[in-house]
Coordinates of C-alpha atoms in Angstrom, one line a residue:
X1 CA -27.6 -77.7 143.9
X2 CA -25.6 -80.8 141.9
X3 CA -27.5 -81.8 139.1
X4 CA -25.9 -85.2 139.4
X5 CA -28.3 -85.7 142.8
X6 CA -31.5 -84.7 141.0
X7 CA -30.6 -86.9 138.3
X8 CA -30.0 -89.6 140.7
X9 CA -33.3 -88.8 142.2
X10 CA -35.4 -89.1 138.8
X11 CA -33.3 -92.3 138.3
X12 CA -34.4 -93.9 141.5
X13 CA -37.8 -92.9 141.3
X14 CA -37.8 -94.7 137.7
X15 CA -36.1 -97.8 138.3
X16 CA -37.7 -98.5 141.7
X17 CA -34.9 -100.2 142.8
X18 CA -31.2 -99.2 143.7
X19 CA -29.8 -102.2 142.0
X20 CA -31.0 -101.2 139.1
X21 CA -30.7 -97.1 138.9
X22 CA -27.1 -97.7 140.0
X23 CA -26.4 -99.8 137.1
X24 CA -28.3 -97.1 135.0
X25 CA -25.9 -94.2 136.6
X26 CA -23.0 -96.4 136.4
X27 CA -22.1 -96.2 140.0
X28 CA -21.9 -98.5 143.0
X29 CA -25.3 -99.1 145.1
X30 CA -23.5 -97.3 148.1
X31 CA -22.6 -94.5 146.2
X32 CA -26.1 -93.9 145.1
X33 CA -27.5 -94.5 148.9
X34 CA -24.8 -91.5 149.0
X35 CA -26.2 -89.1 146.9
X36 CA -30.0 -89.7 147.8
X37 CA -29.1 -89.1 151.4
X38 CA -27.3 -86.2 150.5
X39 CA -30.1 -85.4 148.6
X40 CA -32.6 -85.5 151.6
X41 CA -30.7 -83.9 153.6
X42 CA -30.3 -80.7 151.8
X43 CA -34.3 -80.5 151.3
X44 CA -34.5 -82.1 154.6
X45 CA -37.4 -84.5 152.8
X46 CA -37.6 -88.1 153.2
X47 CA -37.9 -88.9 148.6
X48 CA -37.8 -92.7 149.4
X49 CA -39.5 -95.2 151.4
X50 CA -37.3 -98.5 151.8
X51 CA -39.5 -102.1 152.1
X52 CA -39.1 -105.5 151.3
X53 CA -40.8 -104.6 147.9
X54 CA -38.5 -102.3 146.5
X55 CA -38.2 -98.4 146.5
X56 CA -40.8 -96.1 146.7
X57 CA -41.8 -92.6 146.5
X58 CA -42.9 -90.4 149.8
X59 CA -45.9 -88.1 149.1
X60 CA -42.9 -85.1 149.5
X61 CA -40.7 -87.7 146.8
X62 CA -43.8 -87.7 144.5
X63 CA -44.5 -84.0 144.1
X64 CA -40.9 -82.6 143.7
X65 CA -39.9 -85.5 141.1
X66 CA -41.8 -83.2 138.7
X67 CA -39.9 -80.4 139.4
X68 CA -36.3 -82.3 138.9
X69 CA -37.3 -83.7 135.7
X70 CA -38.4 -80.1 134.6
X71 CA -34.5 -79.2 136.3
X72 CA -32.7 -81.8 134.4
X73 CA -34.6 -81.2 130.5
X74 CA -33.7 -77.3 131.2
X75 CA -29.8 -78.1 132.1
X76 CA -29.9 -80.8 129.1
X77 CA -31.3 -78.2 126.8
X78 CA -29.0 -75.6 128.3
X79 CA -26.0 -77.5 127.6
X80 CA -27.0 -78.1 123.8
X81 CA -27.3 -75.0 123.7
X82 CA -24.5 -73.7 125.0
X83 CA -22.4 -76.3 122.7
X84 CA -24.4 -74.6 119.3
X85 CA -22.9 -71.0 120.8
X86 CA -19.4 -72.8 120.9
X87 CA -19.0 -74.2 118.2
X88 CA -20.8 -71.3 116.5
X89 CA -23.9 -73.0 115.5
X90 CA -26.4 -70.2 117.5
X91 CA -26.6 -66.2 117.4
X92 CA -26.5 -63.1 114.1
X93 CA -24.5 -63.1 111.0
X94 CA -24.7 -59.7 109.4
X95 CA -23.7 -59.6 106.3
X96 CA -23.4 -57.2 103.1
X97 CA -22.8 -57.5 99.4
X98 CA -22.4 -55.5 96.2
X99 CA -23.6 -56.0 92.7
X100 CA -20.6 -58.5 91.8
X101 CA -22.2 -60.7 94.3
X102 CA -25.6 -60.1 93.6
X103 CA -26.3 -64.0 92.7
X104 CA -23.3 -65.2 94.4
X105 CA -23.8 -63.7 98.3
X106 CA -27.9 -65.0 98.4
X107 CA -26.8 -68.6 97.5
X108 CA -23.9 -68.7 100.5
X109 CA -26.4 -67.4 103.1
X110 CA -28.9 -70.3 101.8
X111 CA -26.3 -72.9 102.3
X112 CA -25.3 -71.6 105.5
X113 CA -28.5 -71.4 106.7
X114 CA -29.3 -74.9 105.9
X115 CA -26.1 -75.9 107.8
X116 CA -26.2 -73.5 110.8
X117 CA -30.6 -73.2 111.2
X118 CA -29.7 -71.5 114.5
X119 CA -28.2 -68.5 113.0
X120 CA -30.1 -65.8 112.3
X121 CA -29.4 -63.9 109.5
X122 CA -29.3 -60.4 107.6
X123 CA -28.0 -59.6 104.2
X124 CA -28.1 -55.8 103.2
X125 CA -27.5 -54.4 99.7
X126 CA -24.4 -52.0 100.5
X127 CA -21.9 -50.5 98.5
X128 CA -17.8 -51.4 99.2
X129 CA -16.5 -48.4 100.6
X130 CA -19.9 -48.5 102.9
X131 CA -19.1 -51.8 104.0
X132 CA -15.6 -51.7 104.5
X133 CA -16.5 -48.8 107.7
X134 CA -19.2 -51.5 108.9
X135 CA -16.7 -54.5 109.1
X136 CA -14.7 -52.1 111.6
X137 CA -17.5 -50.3 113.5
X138 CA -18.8 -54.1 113.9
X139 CA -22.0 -53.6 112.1
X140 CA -21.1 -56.0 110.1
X141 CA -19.3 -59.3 110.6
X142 CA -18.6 -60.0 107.0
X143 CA -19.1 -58.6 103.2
X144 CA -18.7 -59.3 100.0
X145 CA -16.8 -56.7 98.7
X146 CA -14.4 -55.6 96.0
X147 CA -11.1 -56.8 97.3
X148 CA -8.2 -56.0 98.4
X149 CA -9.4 -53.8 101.5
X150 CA -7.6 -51.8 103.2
X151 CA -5.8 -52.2 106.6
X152 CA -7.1 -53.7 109.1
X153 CA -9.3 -56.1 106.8
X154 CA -8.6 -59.3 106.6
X155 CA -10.1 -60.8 102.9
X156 CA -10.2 -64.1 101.1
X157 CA -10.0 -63.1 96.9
X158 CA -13.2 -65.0 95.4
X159 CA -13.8 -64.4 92.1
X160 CA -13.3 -61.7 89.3
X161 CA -15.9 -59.8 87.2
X162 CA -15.7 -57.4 84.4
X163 CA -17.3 -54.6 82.7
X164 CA -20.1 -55.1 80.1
X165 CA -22.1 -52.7 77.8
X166 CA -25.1 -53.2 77.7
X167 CA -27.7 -52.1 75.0
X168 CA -31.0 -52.5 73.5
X169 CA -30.0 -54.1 70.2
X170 CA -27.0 -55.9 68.8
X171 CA -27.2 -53.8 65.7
X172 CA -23.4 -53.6 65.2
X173 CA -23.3 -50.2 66.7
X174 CA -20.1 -49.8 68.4
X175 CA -19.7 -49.5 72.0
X176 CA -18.3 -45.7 71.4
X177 CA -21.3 -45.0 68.9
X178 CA -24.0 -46.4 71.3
X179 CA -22.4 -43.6 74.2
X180 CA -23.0 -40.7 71.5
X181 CA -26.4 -41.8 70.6
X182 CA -27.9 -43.0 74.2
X183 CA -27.5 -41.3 77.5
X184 CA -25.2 -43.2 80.3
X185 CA -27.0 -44.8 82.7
X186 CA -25.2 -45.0 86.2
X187 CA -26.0 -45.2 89.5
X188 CA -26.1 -42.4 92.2
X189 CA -22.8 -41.8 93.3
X190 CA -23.6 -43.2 96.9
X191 CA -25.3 -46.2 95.7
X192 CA -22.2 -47.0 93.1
X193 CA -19.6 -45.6 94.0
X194 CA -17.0 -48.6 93.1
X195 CA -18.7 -49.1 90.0
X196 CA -18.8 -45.1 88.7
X197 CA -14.9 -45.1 89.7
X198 CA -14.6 -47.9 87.4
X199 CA -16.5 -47.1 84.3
X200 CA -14.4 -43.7 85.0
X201 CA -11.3 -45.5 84.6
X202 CA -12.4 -47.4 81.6
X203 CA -13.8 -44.4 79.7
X204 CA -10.6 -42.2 80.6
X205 CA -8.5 -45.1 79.3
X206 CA -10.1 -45.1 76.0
X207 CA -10.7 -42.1 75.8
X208 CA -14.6 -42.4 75.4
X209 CA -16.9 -39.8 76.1
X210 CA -20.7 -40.0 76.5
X211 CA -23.4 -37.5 74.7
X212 CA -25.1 -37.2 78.0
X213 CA -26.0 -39.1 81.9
X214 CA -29.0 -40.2 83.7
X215 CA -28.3 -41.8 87.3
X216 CA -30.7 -44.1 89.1
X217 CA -31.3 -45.7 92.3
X218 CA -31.1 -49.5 91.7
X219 CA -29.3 -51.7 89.0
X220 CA -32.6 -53.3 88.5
X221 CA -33.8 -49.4 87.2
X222 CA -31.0 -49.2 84.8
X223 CA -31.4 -52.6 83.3
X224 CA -35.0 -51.8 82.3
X225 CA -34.3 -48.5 80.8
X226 CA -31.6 -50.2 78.9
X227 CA -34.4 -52.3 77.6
X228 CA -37.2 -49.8 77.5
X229 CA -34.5 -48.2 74.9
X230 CA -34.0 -45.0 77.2
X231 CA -30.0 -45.3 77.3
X232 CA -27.1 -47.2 77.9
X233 CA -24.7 -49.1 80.9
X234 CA -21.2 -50.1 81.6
X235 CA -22.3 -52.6 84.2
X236 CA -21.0 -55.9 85.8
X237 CA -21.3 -59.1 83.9
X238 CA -22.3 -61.1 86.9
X239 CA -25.8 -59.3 87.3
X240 CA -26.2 -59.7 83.6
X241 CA -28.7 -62.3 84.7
X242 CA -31.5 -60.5 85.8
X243 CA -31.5 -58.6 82.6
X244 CA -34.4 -59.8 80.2
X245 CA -34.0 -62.1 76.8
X246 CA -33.9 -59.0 74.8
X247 CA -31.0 -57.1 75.9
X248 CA -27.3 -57.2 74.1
X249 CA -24.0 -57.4 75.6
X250 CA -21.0 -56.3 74.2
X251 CA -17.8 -57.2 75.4
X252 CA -14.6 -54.4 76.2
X253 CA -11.2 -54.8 76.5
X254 CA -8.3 -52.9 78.7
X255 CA -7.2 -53.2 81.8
X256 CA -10.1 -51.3 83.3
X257 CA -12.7 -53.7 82.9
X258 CA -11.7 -56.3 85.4
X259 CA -12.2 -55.9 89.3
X260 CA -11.3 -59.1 91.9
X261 CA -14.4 -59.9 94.4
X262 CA -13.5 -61.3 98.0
X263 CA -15.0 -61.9 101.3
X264 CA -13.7 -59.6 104.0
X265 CA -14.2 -59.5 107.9
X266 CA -12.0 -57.5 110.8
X267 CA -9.8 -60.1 111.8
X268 CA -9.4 -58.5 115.6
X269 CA -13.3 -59.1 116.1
X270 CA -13.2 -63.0 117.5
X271 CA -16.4 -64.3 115.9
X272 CA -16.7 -68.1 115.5
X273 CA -19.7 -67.9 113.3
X274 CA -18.2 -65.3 110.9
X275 CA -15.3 -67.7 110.8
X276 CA -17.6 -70.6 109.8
X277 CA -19.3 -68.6 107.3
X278 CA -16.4 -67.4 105.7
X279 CA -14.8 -70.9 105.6
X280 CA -18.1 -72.0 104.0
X281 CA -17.8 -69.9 101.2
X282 CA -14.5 -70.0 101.0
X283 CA -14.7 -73.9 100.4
X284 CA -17.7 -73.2 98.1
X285 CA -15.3 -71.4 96.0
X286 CA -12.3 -73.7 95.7
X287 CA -14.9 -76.4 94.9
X288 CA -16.3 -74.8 92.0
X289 CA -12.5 -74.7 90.8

């Protein structure tokens, strides 16, 4: 049935009058006679009585007008909500990021939930390489993610990080002297993999070697054996900031110790939300510029 009859039927009922519920709908009084009689005759109910003292309710007008309003705040609420899934303001963003954006991907997800409340979100702790085979399988709509990607991912280059050492004590022990002394702390090859390739790189270009390794599961791990004294780590200078007062970084040079840090997505997945989200950020960035 036309929701544009019910909704003259609730209008009717609460003006009382034609004169007035016409003016309300913005139509002629004949056209709303129309609609109401069209109305009827589909239930085949009389919803009006006609007098000298205006329009009233039959007993059959009285106990379906409850049952239009209900109609007509449903199809209202249906239609906001079907403008929030168009404009991508409703449904799941799953996302991932690495240690580069360990700081950076949790703030974007607050800011997009504070601008989009009606999507739900997840955020999963996930390596590159891992995330790069989600974006295409469609387990993930986005990630943060060393950049560039390869083919088909589309990316957006956000900002860069670099490699730090990071020890117990500034004591003037140099970097290659700490890696004699103090084991290497890394992370599990399927955990870091982006990260052990490039402390590889950086140790083969300066031809460093280490007296010994230890891997672990979490960066969090590694930062407190660093401070517990146990060993040493070649880690990113972004998550520097979860590492406690008394820990020492010392800088390195080469071209080894820089990485560039994007957003990507699979550009032949249509997703209007994922496109929102990665304009967000995306603005966040060239802001902070």
């Amino acid at each position: 049935m036309n929701t544009r009859l019910l909704k003259a039927f609730v209008t009717l009922a609460q003006a009382g009058n034609y004169a007035e519920a016409a003016d309300t709908l913005s139509i002629s009084q004949p056209a709303l006679t129309k609609q109401i009689s069209l109305l009827e005759s589909r239930l085949n109910v009389t919803l009006f009585d006609r007098g000298r003292h205006g329009t009233t309710l039959t007993p059959g007008g009285r106990r379906l007008l409850p049952e239009a309003e209900k109609v007509l705040r449903q199809m209202t609420a249906f239609m906001q909500h079907a403008s929030q899934v168009e404009k991508g303001g409703e449904g799941l963003l799953a996302a991932g990021f690495g240690l580069s954006s360990f700081t950076f991907a949790p703030q974007c997800i607050a800011r997009f939930r504070a601008a989009y409340p009606g999507v739900d979100i997840t955020l999963e702790d996930l390596p590159s390489a891992v995330q790069y085979d989600m974006l295409q399988s469609g387990e993930l709509q986005t990630g943060f993610v060393r950049v560039p990607p390869g083919a088909p991912l589309s990316y957006h280059t956000l900002f860069e990080d670099e490699l730090v050492c990071v020890v117990p004590a500034d004591d003037g022990t140099t970097v290659a002297g700490w890696l004699k002394q103090k084991p290497l702390l890394r992370l599990y090859p399927d955990r870091g993999r982006g990260l052990n390739a490039q402390t590889d790189r950086f140790l083969d270009e300066n031809q460093l070697y280490t007296a010994s390794v230890q891997q672990s599961e979490d960066i969090q791990t590694i930062v407190a054996l660093v401070a517990a004294g146990v060993g040493v780590a070649l880690l990113p200078k972004s998550v520097m900031h979860i590492a406690p007062p008394g820990l020492k970084t010392l800088p390195l040079s080469g071209k080894a110790t820089r990485w560039q840090v994007g957003i990507a997505w699979d550009p032949r997945k249509e997703d209007l939300i994922r496109d929102n989200f990665v304009r967000m950020v995306t603005e966040m960035t060239s802001s902070a510029d």
